[in-house]
Amino acid sequence: EELEHKVEERTLALKQANDELRQRIDELTRLGNWRKKWFSHISHDLKTPATIAGGFIDAIIDGKVQPAHIPRYLDKISDRLWTINQLVQNLYDLSLLETRQTRLKPETMPVYALLERLLAKWNDPLVLKGRTLNYELPMIMDTPVTADVHYLGRAVDNVLDNAVKYSHPGSAITIQARMAPRSLLLHVSDCGIGIPSESLKHVFDSFYRVDPARNSGVPGSGLGLAIAREVLHMHGGEIHASLNENPGCTFTIEIPLEEVEPDVSQISKAPV
Ligand code: ADP
């Protein structure tokens, strides 16, 4: 009987070890797939602009471009280099945020002061490129809120950049601020091309772009909303996308009103 008991114990331990091993293998496979996905996206997204810029430079060196056209070519080269630079910067920022190597520098201020600082640059017609920006702000906004203005600004900018990029000149973008019992809600709505409902939950994944965006020539890397989501999570907040009844979509940013700790403990899982 004792022997039977021992065998049972051993079998159980073996089964547990087997399960753990299987879990580890699954984890490693997921990580390997994630690495492959990142490498293929990064190499593709860097290769395209680099090849085009290289082609223009070769054409100039080989004397195939008339001198009068050289400034136009230099402009195009500069555009491609800017794209590469943006991609590298976004990748770097996202990797620091995802691995929590970035610490927030929280500041406490009244809600109206935070909104002023977040939205100041959006009063400029140059950044709106022909879209109008409407505000719907509540009367009472002196509740204190704690946030890292730099990073939260990045998140809000990425959402507003998209509202501009994926809507038409002449259309309106609305920013609505609302006080919920424990959080400040910012709704950013546009009347643009919208997002298919099956893509709504994917738009925050790194490198994800809805097909029309990928194919329309609208520049982008699919990293802006992934950065925004990491920033909100580090604040203990959230970000969601939803569809409007009319064309267009609404992004809701939820910033908690309680104190934000500069947090390094929560390492987010690598997306698969
Ligand atoms: P990108 O650099 O491609 O804009 P993002 O991470 O900011 O990357 O957004 C991911 C994708 O979500 C975009 O490629 C686009 O397909 C979709 N998207 C984001 N915001 C909007 C919006 N306001 N209207 C329509 N589609 C949007």
PDB file of C-alpha atoms and ligand atoms in Angstrom:
ATOM      1  CA  GLU A   1       0.000   0.000   0.000  1.00  0.00           C
ATOM      2  CA  GLU A   2       2.884   2.320   0.845  1.00  0.00           C
ATOM      3  CA  LEU A   3       4.433   1.574  -2.515  1.00  0.00           C
ATOM      4  CA  GLU A   4       1.163   2.354  -4.263  1.00  0.00           C
ATOM      5  CA  HIS A   5       0.985   5.673  -2.455  1.00  0.00           C
ATOM      6  CA  LYS A   6       4.536   6.530  -3.480  1.00  0.00           C
ATOM      7  CA  VAL A   7       3.854   5.661  -7.109  1.00  0.00           C
ATOM      8  CA  GLU A   8       0.756   7.858  -7.013  1.00  0.00           C
ATOM      9  CA  GLU A   9       2.779  10.724  -5.535  1.00  0.00           C
ATOM     10  CA  ARG A  10       5.488  10.337  -8.170  1.00  0.00           C
ATOM     11  CA  THR A  11       2.935  10.192 -10.977  1.00  0.00           C
ATOM     12  CA  LEU A  12       1.307  13.386  -9.739  1.00  0.00           C
ATOM     13  CA  ALA A  13       4.685  15.152  -9.442  1.00  0.00           C
ATOM     14  CA  LEU A  14       5.623  14.014 -12.944  1.00  0.00           C
ATOM     15  CA  LYS A  15       2.325  15.228 -14.325  1.00  0.00           C
ATOM     16  CA  GLN A  16       2.840  18.621 -12.673  1.00  0.00           C
ATOM     17  CA  ALA A  17       6.387  18.869 -14.039  1.00  0.00           C
ATOM     18  CA  ASN A  18       5.061  17.924 -17.461  1.00  0.00           C
ATOM     19  CA  ASP A  19       2.360  20.614 -17.306  1.00  0.00           C
ATOM     20  CA  GLU A  20       4.904  23.224 -16.250  1.00  0.00           C
ATOM     21  CA  LEU A  21       7.229  22.226 -19.064  1.00  0.00           C
ATOM     22  CA  ARG A  22       4.398  22.452 -21.560  1.00  0.00           C
ATOM     23  CA  GLN A  23       3.523  25.922 -20.246  1.00  0.00           C
ATOM     24  CA  ARG A  24       7.147  27.052 -20.597  1.00  0.00           C
ATOM     25  CA  ILE A  25       7.268  25.707 -24.167  1.00  0.00           C
ATOM     26  CA  ASP A  26       4.014  27.548 -25.001  1.00  0.00           C
ATOM     27  CA  GLU A  27       5.442  30.734 -23.508  1.00  0.00           C
ATOM     28  CA  LEU A  28       8.683  30.400 -25.470  1.00  0.00           C
ATOM     29  CA  THR A  29       6.781  29.679 -28.687  1.00  0.00           C
ATOM     30  CA  ARG A  30       4.615  32.755 -28.101  1.00  0.00           C
ATOM     31  CA  LEU A  31       7.711  34.850 -27.462  1.00  0.00           C
ATOM     32  CA  GLY A  32       9.396  33.448 -30.569  1.00  0.00           C
ATOM     33  CA  ASN A  33       6.318  34.260 -32.684  1.00  0.00           C
ATOM     34  CA  TRP A  34       6.153  37.725 -31.177  1.00  0.00           C
ATOM     35  CA  ARG A  35       9.836  38.291 -31.984  1.00  0.00           C
ATOM     36  CA  LYS A  36       9.342  37.091 -35.562  1.00  0.00           C
ATOM     37  CA  LYS A  37       6.324  39.364 -35.996  1.00  0.00           C
ATOM     38  CA  TRP A  38       8.210  42.380 -34.668  1.00  0.00           C
ATOM     39  CA  PHE A  39      11.261  41.714 -36.817  1.00  0.00           C
ATOM     40  CA  SER A  40       9.261  41.277 -39.983  1.00  0.00           C
ATOM     41  CA  HIS A  41       7.199  44.433 -39.357  1.00  0.00           C
ATOM     42  CA  ILE A  42      10.228  46.501 -38.424  1.00  0.00           C
ATOM     43  CA  SER A  43      12.336  45.346 -41.339  1.00  0.00           C
ATOM     44  CA  HIS A  44       9.497  45.913 -43.799  1.00  0.00           C
ATOM     45  CA  ASP A  45       8.583  49.335 -42.418  1.00  0.00           C
ATOM     46  CA  LEU A  46      12.218  50.489 -42.402  1.00  0.00           C
ATOM     47  CA  LYS A  47      13.157  48.920 -45.712  1.00  0.00           C
ATOM     48  CA  THR A  48      10.457  50.611 -47.786  1.00  0.00           C
ATOM     49  CA  PRO A  49      11.363  54.261 -47.049  1.00  0.00           C
ATOM     50  CA  ALA A  50      15.096  53.466 -46.980  1.00  0.00           C
ATOM     51  CA  THR A  51      14.928  51.838 -50.431  1.00  0.00           C
ATOM     52  CA  ILE A  52      12.964  54.747 -51.887  1.00  0.00           C
ATOM     53  CA  ALA A  53      15.304  57.375 -50.383  1.00  0.00           C
ATOM     54  CA  GLY A  54      18.304  55.359 -51.609  1.00  0.00           C
ATOM     55  CA  GLY A  55      16.825  55.258 -55.116  1.00  0.00           C
ATOM     56  CA  PHE A  56      16.400  59.038 -55.209  1.00  0.00           C
ATOM     57  CA  ILE A  57      19.964  59.578 -53.949  1.00  0.00           C
ATOM     58  CA  ASP A  58      21.358  57.202 -56.607  1.00  0.00           C
ATOM     59  CA  ALA A  59      19.379  59.009 -59.297  1.00  0.00           C
ATOM     60  CA  ILE A  60      20.886  62.351 -58.229  1.00  0.00           C
ATOM     61  CA  ILE A  61      24.431  60.921 -58.020  1.00  0.00           C
ATOM     62  CA  ASP A  62      24.096  59.288 -61.454  1.00  0.00           C
ATOM     63  CA  GLY A  63      23.047  62.637 -62.950  1.00  0.00           C
ATOM     64  CA  LYS A  64      19.598  61.316 -63.913  1.00  0.00           C
ATOM     65  CA  VAL A  65      17.835  64.210 -62.195  1.00  0.00           C
ATOM     66  CA  GLN A  66      17.842  67.615 -63.847  1.00  0.00           C
ATOM     67  CA  PRO A  67      19.451  70.210 -61.541  1.00  0.00           C
ATOM     68  CA  ALA A  68      16.179  72.168 -61.382  1.00  0.00           C
ATOM     69  CA  HIS A  69      14.406  69.110 -59.942  1.00  0.00           C
ATOM     70  CA  ILE A  70      17.005  68.306 -57.294  1.00  0.00           C
ATOM     71  CA  PRO A  71      15.333  70.364 -54.504  1.00  0.00           C
ATOM     72  CA  ARG A  72      12.072  68.423 -55.059  1.00  0.00           C
ATOM     73  CA  TYR A  73      13.973  65.135 -54.790  1.00  0.00           C
ATOM     74  CA  LEU A  74      15.714  66.313 -51.636  1.00  0.00           C
ATOM     75  CA  ASP A  75      12.296  67.059 -50.139  1.00  0.00           C
ATOM     76  CA  LYS A  76      11.163  63.511 -50.886  1.00  0.00           C
ATOM     77  CA  ILE A  77      14.349  62.078 -49.384  1.00  0.00           C
ATOM     78  CA  SER A  78      13.857  64.207 -46.301  1.00  0.00           C
ATOM     79  CA  ASP A  79      10.240  62.891 -45.984  1.00  0.00           C
ATOM     80  CA  ARG A  80      11.425  59.292 -46.075  1.00  0.00           C
ATOM     81  CA  LEU A  81      14.153  59.972 -43.501  1.00  0.00           C
ATOM     82  CA  TRP A  82      11.542  61.604 -41.274  1.00  0.00           C
ATOM     83  CA  THR A  83       9.369  58.476 -41.560  1.00  0.00           C
ATOM     84  CA  ILE A  84      12.326  56.280 -40.558  1.00  0.00           C
ATOM     85  CA  ASN A  85      13.142  58.567 -37.661  1.00  0.00           C
ATOM     86  CA  GLN A  86       9.522  58.541 -36.408  1.00  0.00           C
ATOM     87  CA  LEU A  87       9.360  54.755 -36.581  1.00  0.00           C
ATOM     88  CA  VAL A  88      12.606  54.300 -34.675  1.00  0.00           C
ATOM     89  CA  GLN A  89      11.540  56.842 -32.040  1.00  0.00           C
ATOM     90  CA  ASN A  90       8.131  55.172 -31.591  1.00  0.00           C
ATOM     91  CA  LEU A  91       9.704  51.708 -31.359  1.00  0.00           C
ATOM     92  CA  TYR A  92      12.150  52.907 -28.761  1.00  0.00           C
ATOM     93  CA  ASP A  93       9.439  54.614 -26.707  1.00  0.00           C
ATOM     94  CA  LEU A  94       7.088  51.643 -26.915  1.00  0.00           C
ATOM     95  CA  SER A  95       9.789  49.198 -25.812  1.00  0.00           C
ATOM     96  CA  LEU A  96      10.672  51.389 -22.814  1.00  0.00           C
ATOM     97  CA  LEU A  97       7.009  51.718 -21.879  1.00  0.00           C
ATOM     98  CA  GLU A  98       6.138  48.024 -22.332  1.00  0.00           C
ATOM     99  CA  THR A  99       9.038  46.884 -20.176  1.00  0.00           C
ATOM    100  CA  ARG A 100       8.310  49.661 -17.653  1.00  0.00           C
ATOM    101  CA  GLN A 101      11.806  51.067 -17.990  1.00  0.00           C
ATOM    102  CA  THR A 102      10.218  54.487 -18.073  1.00  0.00           C
ATOM    103  CA  ARG A 103       9.128  56.079 -14.836  1.00  0.00           C
ATOM    104  CA  LEU A 104       6.242  58.507 -14.790  1.00  0.00           C
ATOM    105  CA  LYS A 105       6.858  61.959 -13.372  1.00  0.00           C
ATOM    106  CA  PRO A 106       3.436  62.611 -11.887  1.00  0.00           C
ATOM    107  CA  GLU A 107       2.298  66.156 -11.131  1.00  0.00           C
ATOM    108  CA  THR A 108      -0.925  67.112  -9.365  1.00  0.00           C
ATOM    109  CA  MET A 109      -2.998  69.976 -10.765  1.00  0.00           C
ATOM    110  CA  PRO A 110      -6.651  70.940 -11.276  1.00  0.00           C
ATOM    111  CA  VAL A 111      -8.361  69.221 -14.221  1.00  0.00           C
ATOM    112  CA  TYR A 112      -8.671  72.515 -16.174  1.00  0.00           C
ATOM    113  CA  ALA A 113      -4.892  73.072 -15.929  1.00  0.00           C
ATOM    114  CA  LEU A 114      -4.173  69.546 -17.151  1.00  0.00           C
ATOM    115  CA  LEU A 115      -6.544  70.000 -20.113  1.00  0.00           C
ATOM    116  CA  GLU A 116      -4.969  73.352 -20.946  1.00  0.00           C
ATOM    117  CA  ARG A 117      -1.521  71.783 -21.043  1.00  0.00           C
ATOM    118  CA  LEU A 118      -2.632  68.706 -22.975  1.00  0.00           C
ATOM    119  CA  LEU A 119      -4.609  70.588 -25.588  1.00  0.00           C
ATOM    120  CA  ALA A 120      -2.627  73.837 -26.070  1.00  0.00           C
ATOM    121  CA  LYS A 121      -0.930  72.729 -29.270  1.00  0.00           C
ATOM    122  CA  TRP A 122      -4.277  71.687 -30.812  1.00  0.00           C
ATOM    123  CA  ASN A 123      -5.460  75.303 -31.048  1.00  0.00           C
ATOM    124  CA  ASP A 124      -3.238  75.719 -34.082  1.00  0.00           C
ATOM    125  CA  PRO A 125      -4.951  75.541 -37.520  1.00  0.00           C
ATOM    126  CA  LEU A 126      -1.687  74.147 -38.915  1.00  0.00           C
ATOM    127  CA  VAL A 127      -1.936  70.953 -36.875  1.00  0.00           C
ATOM    128  CA  LEU A 128      -5.667  70.622 -37.603  1.00  0.00           C
ATOM    129  CA  LYS A 129      -5.115  70.797 -41.373  1.00  0.00           C
ATOM    130  CA  GLY A 130      -8.585  72.162 -42.134  1.00  0.00           C
ATOM    131  CA  ARG A 131     -10.544  70.246 -39.472  1.00  0.00           C
ATOM    132  CA  THR A 132     -12.416  72.207 -36.813  1.00  0.00           C
ATOM    133  CA  LEU A 133     -11.993  71.338 -33.161  1.00  0.00           C
ATOM    134  CA  ASN A 134     -14.995  71.693 -30.831  1.00  0.00           C
ATOM    135  CA  TYR A 135     -14.752  71.508 -27.086  1.00  0.00           C
ATOM    136  CA  GLU A 136     -17.454  70.359 -24.696  1.00  0.00           C
ATOM    137  CA  LEU A 137     -16.024  71.005 -21.272  1.00  0.00           C
ATOM    138  CA  PRO A 138     -17.884  70.873 -17.954  1.00  0.00           C
ATOM    139  CA  MET A 139     -18.205  74.032 -15.866  1.00  0.00           C
ATOM    140  CA  ILE A 140     -16.527  72.664 -12.758  1.00  0.00           C
ATOM    141  CA  MET A 141     -13.059  71.387 -13.465  1.00  0.00           C
ATOM    142  CA  ASP A 142     -10.984  72.222 -10.446  1.00  0.00           C
ATOM    143  CA  THR A 143     -10.859  68.673  -9.082  1.00  0.00           C
ATOM    144  CA  PRO A 144      -7.199  67.711  -8.586  1.00  0.00           C
ATOM    145  CA  VAL A 145      -5.797  65.115 -10.955  1.00  0.00           C
ATOM    146  CA  THR A 146      -2.346  63.517 -10.980  1.00  0.00           C
ATOM    147  CA  ALA A 147      -0.660  62.716 -14.263  1.00  0.00           C
ATOM    148  CA  ASP A 148       2.577  62.743 -16.191  1.00  0.00           C
ATOM    149  CA  VAL A 149       1.818  65.588 -18.586  1.00  0.00           C
ATOM    150  CA  HIS A 150       4.520  64.626 -21.074  1.00  0.00           C
ATOM    151  CA  TYR A 151       3.397  61.011 -21.518  1.00  0.00           C
ATOM    152  CA  LEU A 152      -0.324  61.714 -21.255  1.00  0.00           C
ATOM    153  CA  GLY A 153       0.266  64.408 -23.877  1.00  0.00           C
ATOM    154  CA  ARG A 154       1.811  61.781 -26.163  1.00  0.00           C
ATOM    155  CA  ALA A 155      -1.286  59.586 -25.740  1.00  0.00           C
ATOM    156  CA  VAL A 156      -3.741  62.434 -26.403  1.00  0.00           C
ATOM    157  CA  ASP A 157      -1.650  63.668 -29.360  1.00  0.00           C
ATOM    158  CA  ASN A 158      -1.641  60.198 -30.930  1.00  0.00           C
ATOM    159  CA  VAL A 159      -5.435  59.966 -30.676  1.00  0.00           C
ATOM    160  CA  LEU A 160      -5.930  63.498 -32.060  1.00  0.00           C
ATOM    161  CA  ASP A 161      -3.333  62.908 -34.809  1.00  0.00           C
ATOM    162  CA  ASN A 162      -5.443  59.927 -35.903  1.00  0.00           C
ATOM    163  CA  ALA A 163      -8.679  61.941 -35.741  1.00  0.00           C
ATOM    164  CA  VAL A 164      -7.041  64.347 -38.213  1.00  0.00           C
ATOM    165  CA  LYS A 165      -5.365  61.671 -40.372  1.00  0.00           C
ATOM    166  CA  TYR A 166      -8.453  59.505 -40.792  1.00  0.00           C
ATOM    167  CA  SER A 167     -11.013  62.282 -41.380  1.00  0.00           C
ATOM    168  CA  HIS A 168     -11.622  64.735 -44.191  1.00  0.00           C
ATOM    169  CA  PRO A 169     -10.647  68.402 -44.330  1.00  0.00           C
ATOM    170  CA  GLY A 170     -13.631  70.529 -43.351  1.00  0.00           C
ATOM    171  CA  SER A 171     -14.995  67.938 -40.910  1.00  0.00           C
ATOM    172  CA  ALA A 172     -15.294  68.445 -37.168  1.00  0.00           C
ATOM    173  CA  ILE A 173     -13.440  66.793 -34.299  1.00  0.00           C
ATOM    174  CA  THR A 174     -14.989  67.035 -30.840  1.00  0.00           C
ATOM    175  CA  ILE A 175     -13.247  66.774 -27.493  1.00  0.00           C
ATOM    176  CA  GLN A 176     -15.602  66.209 -24.624  1.00  0.00           C
ATOM    177  CA  ALA A 177     -14.384  66.145 -21.022  1.00  0.00           C
ATOM    178  CA  ARG A 178     -16.591  64.592 -18.332  1.00  0.00           C
ATOM    179  CA  MET A 179     -16.053  64.060 -14.649  1.00  0.00           C
ATOM    180  CA  ALA A 180     -16.980  60.507 -13.557  1.00  0.00           C
ATOM    181  CA  PRO A 181     -17.025  59.706  -9.818  1.00  0.00           C
ATOM    182  CA  ARG A 182     -13.452  58.389  -9.806  1.00  0.00           C
ATOM    183  CA  SER A 183     -12.037  59.472 -13.122  1.00  0.00           C
ATOM    184  CA  LEU A 184     -11.758  62.133 -15.771  1.00  0.00           C
ATOM    185  CA  LEU A 185     -13.129  60.981 -19.133  1.00  0.00           C
ATOM    186  CA  LEU A 186     -11.950  62.484 -22.401  1.00  0.00           C
ATOM    187  CA  HIS A 187     -13.933  61.566 -25.506  1.00  0.00           C
ATOM    188  CA  VAL A 188     -12.342  62.376 -28.866  1.00  0.00           C
ATOM    189  CA  SER A 189     -14.816  61.964 -31.749  1.00  0.00           C
ATOM    190  CA  ASP A 190     -14.262  62.399 -35.439  1.00  0.00           C
ATOM    191  CA  CYS A 191     -16.476  62.079 -38.520  1.00  0.00           C
ATOM    192  CA  GLY A 192     -13.860  60.237 -40.572  1.00  0.00           C
ATOM    193  CA  ILE A 193     -13.568  56.826 -42.220  1.00  0.00           C
ATOM    194  CA  GLY A 194     -14.338  54.963 -38.972  1.00  0.00           C
ATOM    195  CA  ILE A 195     -13.096  51.540 -37.906  1.00  0.00           C
ATOM    196  CA  PRO A 196     -14.782  48.229 -38.830  1.00  0.00           C
ATOM    197  CA  SER A 197     -16.340  46.800 -35.649  1.00  0.00           C
ATOM    198  CA  GLU A 198     -14.214  43.630 -35.824  1.00  0.00           C
ATOM    199  CA  SER A 199     -11.051  45.798 -35.764  1.00  0.00           C
ATOM    200  CA  LEU A 200     -12.024  47.915 -32.753  1.00  0.00           C
ATOM    201  CA  LYS A 201     -10.269  45.693 -30.227  1.00  0.00           C
ATOM    202  CA  HIS A 202      -7.132  45.294 -32.355  1.00  0.00           C
ATOM    203  CA  VAL A 203      -6.298  48.947 -33.033  1.00  0.00           C
ATOM    204  CA  PHE A 204      -4.294  49.133 -29.782  1.00  0.00           C
ATOM    205  CA  ASP A 205      -2.027  46.208 -30.792  1.00  0.00           C
ATOM    206  CA  SER A 206       1.440  47.174 -31.993  1.00  0.00           C
ATOM    207  CA  PHE A 207       1.767  47.375 -35.793  1.00  0.00           C
ATOM    208  CA  TYR A 208      -1.960  46.806 -36.344  1.00  0.00           C
ATOM    209  CA  ARG A 209      -3.424  48.966 -39.090  1.00  0.00           C
ATOM    210  CA  VAL A 210      -6.923  48.541 -40.521  1.00  0.00           C
ATOM    211  CA  ASP A 211      -6.594  47.636 -44.201  1.00  0.00           C
ATOM    212  CA  PRO A 212      -7.974  50.883 -45.639  1.00  0.00           C
ATOM    213  CA  ALA A 213      -5.419  52.856 -43.577  1.00  0.00           C
ATOM    214  CA  ARG A 214      -2.611  50.594 -44.743  1.00  0.00           C
ATOM    215  CA  ASN A 215      -3.608  50.945 -48.368  1.00  0.00           C
ATOM    216  CA  SER A 216      -4.728  54.569 -48.504  1.00  0.00           C
ATOM    217  CA  GLY A 217      -1.246  56.055 -48.333  1.00  0.00           C
ATOM    218  CA  VAL A 218      -2.008  57.663 -44.946  1.00  0.00           C
ATOM    219  CA  PRO A 219       1.388  57.496 -43.253  1.00  0.00           C
ATOM    220  CA  GLY A 220       1.670  55.563 -40.008  1.00  0.00           C
ATOM    221  CA  SER A 221       3.352  52.670 -38.275  1.00  0.00           C
ATOM    222  CA  GLY A 222       0.528  51.195 -36.204  1.00  0.00           C
ATOM    223  CA  LEU A 223       2.377  52.080 -32.983  1.00  0.00           C
ATOM    224  CA  GLY A 224       0.610  55.294 -31.914  1.00  0.00           C
ATOM    225  CA  LEU A 225      -2.326  53.659 -30.152  1.00  0.00           C
ATOM    226  CA  ALA A 226      -0.135  50.926 -28.628  1.00  0.00           C
ATOM    227  CA  ILE A 227       1.923  53.732 -27.035  1.00  0.00           C
ATOM    228  CA  ALA A 228      -1.276  55.494 -25.908  1.00  0.00           C
ATOM    229  CA  ARG A 229      -2.577  52.305 -24.268  1.00  0.00           C
ATOM    230  CA  GLU A 230       0.689  51.671 -22.379  1.00  0.00           C
ATOM    231  CA  VAL A 231       0.721  55.278 -21.123  1.00  0.00           C
ATOM    232  CA  LEU A 232      -2.880  55.010 -19.891  1.00  0.00           C
ATOM    233  CA  HIS A 233      -2.210  51.655 -18.197  1.00  0.00           C
ATOM    234  CA  MET A 234       0.796  53.154 -16.412  1.00  0.00           C
ATOM    235  CA  HIS A 235      -1.564  55.833 -15.096  1.00  0.00           C
ATOM    236  CA  GLY A 236      -3.990  53.147 -13.891  1.00  0.00           C
ATOM    237  CA  GLY A 237      -6.349  54.329 -16.626  1.00  0.00           C
ATOM    238  CA  GLU A 238      -7.831  52.919 -19.828  1.00  0.00           C
ATOM    239  CA  ILE A 239      -8.456  53.765 -23.463  1.00  0.00           C
ATOM    240  CA  HIS A 240     -11.277  52.398 -25.642  1.00  0.00           C
ATOM    241  CA  ALA A 241     -12.473  52.843 -29.192  1.00  0.00           C
ATOM    242  CA  SER A 242     -16.107  52.837 -30.269  1.00  0.00           C
ATOM    243  CA  LEU A 243     -18.058  53.596 -33.412  1.00  0.00           C
ATOM    244  CA  ASN A 244     -20.230  56.667 -33.899  1.00  0.00           C
ATOM    245  CA  GLU A 245     -23.707  56.376 -35.354  1.00  0.00           C
ATOM    246  CA  ASN A 246     -22.666  58.690 -38.135  1.00  0.00           C
ATOM    247  CA  PRO A 247     -19.393  57.899 -39.813  1.00  0.00           C
ATOM    248  CA  GLY A 248     -16.343  58.149 -37.647  1.00  0.00           C
ATOM    249  CA  CYS A 249     -15.312  56.874 -34.263  1.00  0.00           C
ATOM    250  CA  THR A 250     -14.803  57.945 -30.675  1.00  0.00           C
ATOM    251  CA  PHE A 251     -11.804  57.259 -28.475  1.00  0.00           C
ATOM    252  CA  THR A 252     -12.412  57.421 -24.742  1.00  0.00           C
ATOM    253  CA  ILE A 253      -9.496  58.106 -22.448  1.00  0.00           C
ATOM    254  CA  GLU A 254     -10.068  57.409 -18.767  1.00  0.00           C
ATOM    255  CA  ILE A 255      -7.701  59.061 -16.295  1.00  0.00           C
ATOM    256  CA  PRO A 256      -8.195  58.018 -12.661  1.00  0.00           C
ATOM    257  CA  LEU A 257      -8.487  60.807 -10.123  1.00  0.00           C
ATOM    258  CA  GLU A 258      -6.541  59.106  -7.391  1.00  0.00           C
ATOM    259  CA  GLU A 259      -2.805  59.520  -6.996  1.00  0.00           C
ATOM    260  CA  VAL A 260      -0.566  57.864  -9.603  1.00  0.00           C
ATOM    261  CA  GLU A 261       2.537  56.126  -8.286  1.00  0.00           C
ATOM    262  CA  PRO A 262       5.600  56.086 -10.507  1.00  0.00           C
ATOM    263  CA  ASP A 263       5.156  52.383 -11.160  1.00  0.00           C
ATOM    264  CA  VAL A 264       7.769  49.896 -12.285  1.00  0.00           C
ATOM    265  CA  SER A 265       6.297  46.721 -10.799  1.00  0.00           C
ATOM    266  CA  GLN A 266       3.708  45.869 -13.438  1.00  0.00           C
ATOM    267  CA  ILE A 267       5.508  44.404 -16.421  1.00  0.00           C
ATOM    268  CA  SER A 268       2.985  44.082 -19.223  1.00  0.00           C
ATOM    269  CA  LYS A 269       2.907  40.855 -21.204  1.00  0.00           C
ATOM    270  CA  ALA A 270       4.395  40.861 -24.641  1.00  0.00           C
ATOM    271  CA  PRO A 271       1.590  40.974 -27.213  1.00  0.00           C
ATOM    272  CA  VAL A 272       1.335  37.809 -29.296  1.00  0.00           C
TER     273      VAL A 272
HETATM  274  P1  ADP B   1      -1.110  54.524 -37.334  1.00  0.00           P
HETATM  275  O1  ADP B   1       0.300  54.988 -37.264  1.00  0.00           O
HETATM  276  O2  ADP B   1      -1.348  53.505 -38.419  1.00  0.00           O
HETATM  277  O3  ADP B   1      -2.116  55.635 -37.385  1.00  0.00           O
HETATM  278  P2  ADP B   1      -2.186  53.807 -34.720  1.00  0.00           P
HETATM  279  O4  ADP B   1      -1.672  52.816 -33.740  1.00  0.00           O
HETATM  280  O5  ADP B   1      -2.269  55.220 -34.272  1.00  0.00           O
HETATM  281  O6  ADP B   1      -1.298  53.655 -36.004  1.00  0.00           O
HETATM  282  O7  ADP B   1      -3.619  53.339 -35.188  1.00  0.00           O
HETATM  283  C1  ADP B   1      -3.813  51.993 -35.599  1.00  0.00           C
HETATM  284  C2  ADP B   1      -4.866  51.906 -36.693  1.00  0.00           C
HETATM  285  O8  ADP B   1      -6.165  52.205 -36.160  1.00  0.00           O
HETATM  286  C3  ADP B   1      -4.672  52.895 -37.843  1.00  0.00           C
HETATM  287  O9  ADP B   1      -3.794  52.399 -38.803  1.00  0.00           O
HETATM  288  C4  ADP B   1      -6.098  53.001 -38.383  1.00  0.00           C
HETATM  289  O10 ADP B   1      -6.367  51.899 -39.238  1.00  0.00           O
HETATM  290  C5  ADP B   1      -6.962  52.842 -37.135  1.00  0.00           C
HETATM  291  N1  ADP B   1      -7.394  54.150 -36.570  1.00  0.00           N
HETATM  292  C6  ADP B   1      -6.877  54.765 -35.495  1.00  0.00           C
HETATM  293  N2  ADP B   1      -7.551  55.910 -35.237  1.00  0.00           N
HETATM  294  C7  ADP B   1      -8.515  56.010 -36.171  1.00  0.00           C
HETATM  295  C8  ADP B   1      -9.543  56.973 -36.453  1.00  0.00           C
HETATM  296  N3  ADP B   1      -9.725  58.069 -35.697  1.00  0.00           N
HETATM  297  N4  ADP B   1     -10.371  56.733 -37.520  1.00  0.00           N
HETATM  298  C9  ADP B   1     -10.222  55.622 -38.280  1.00  0.00           C
HETATM  299  N5  ADP B   1      -9.271  54.684 -38.073  1.00  0.00           N
HETATM  300  C10 ADP B   1      -8.419  54.871 -37.035  1.00  0.00           C
END
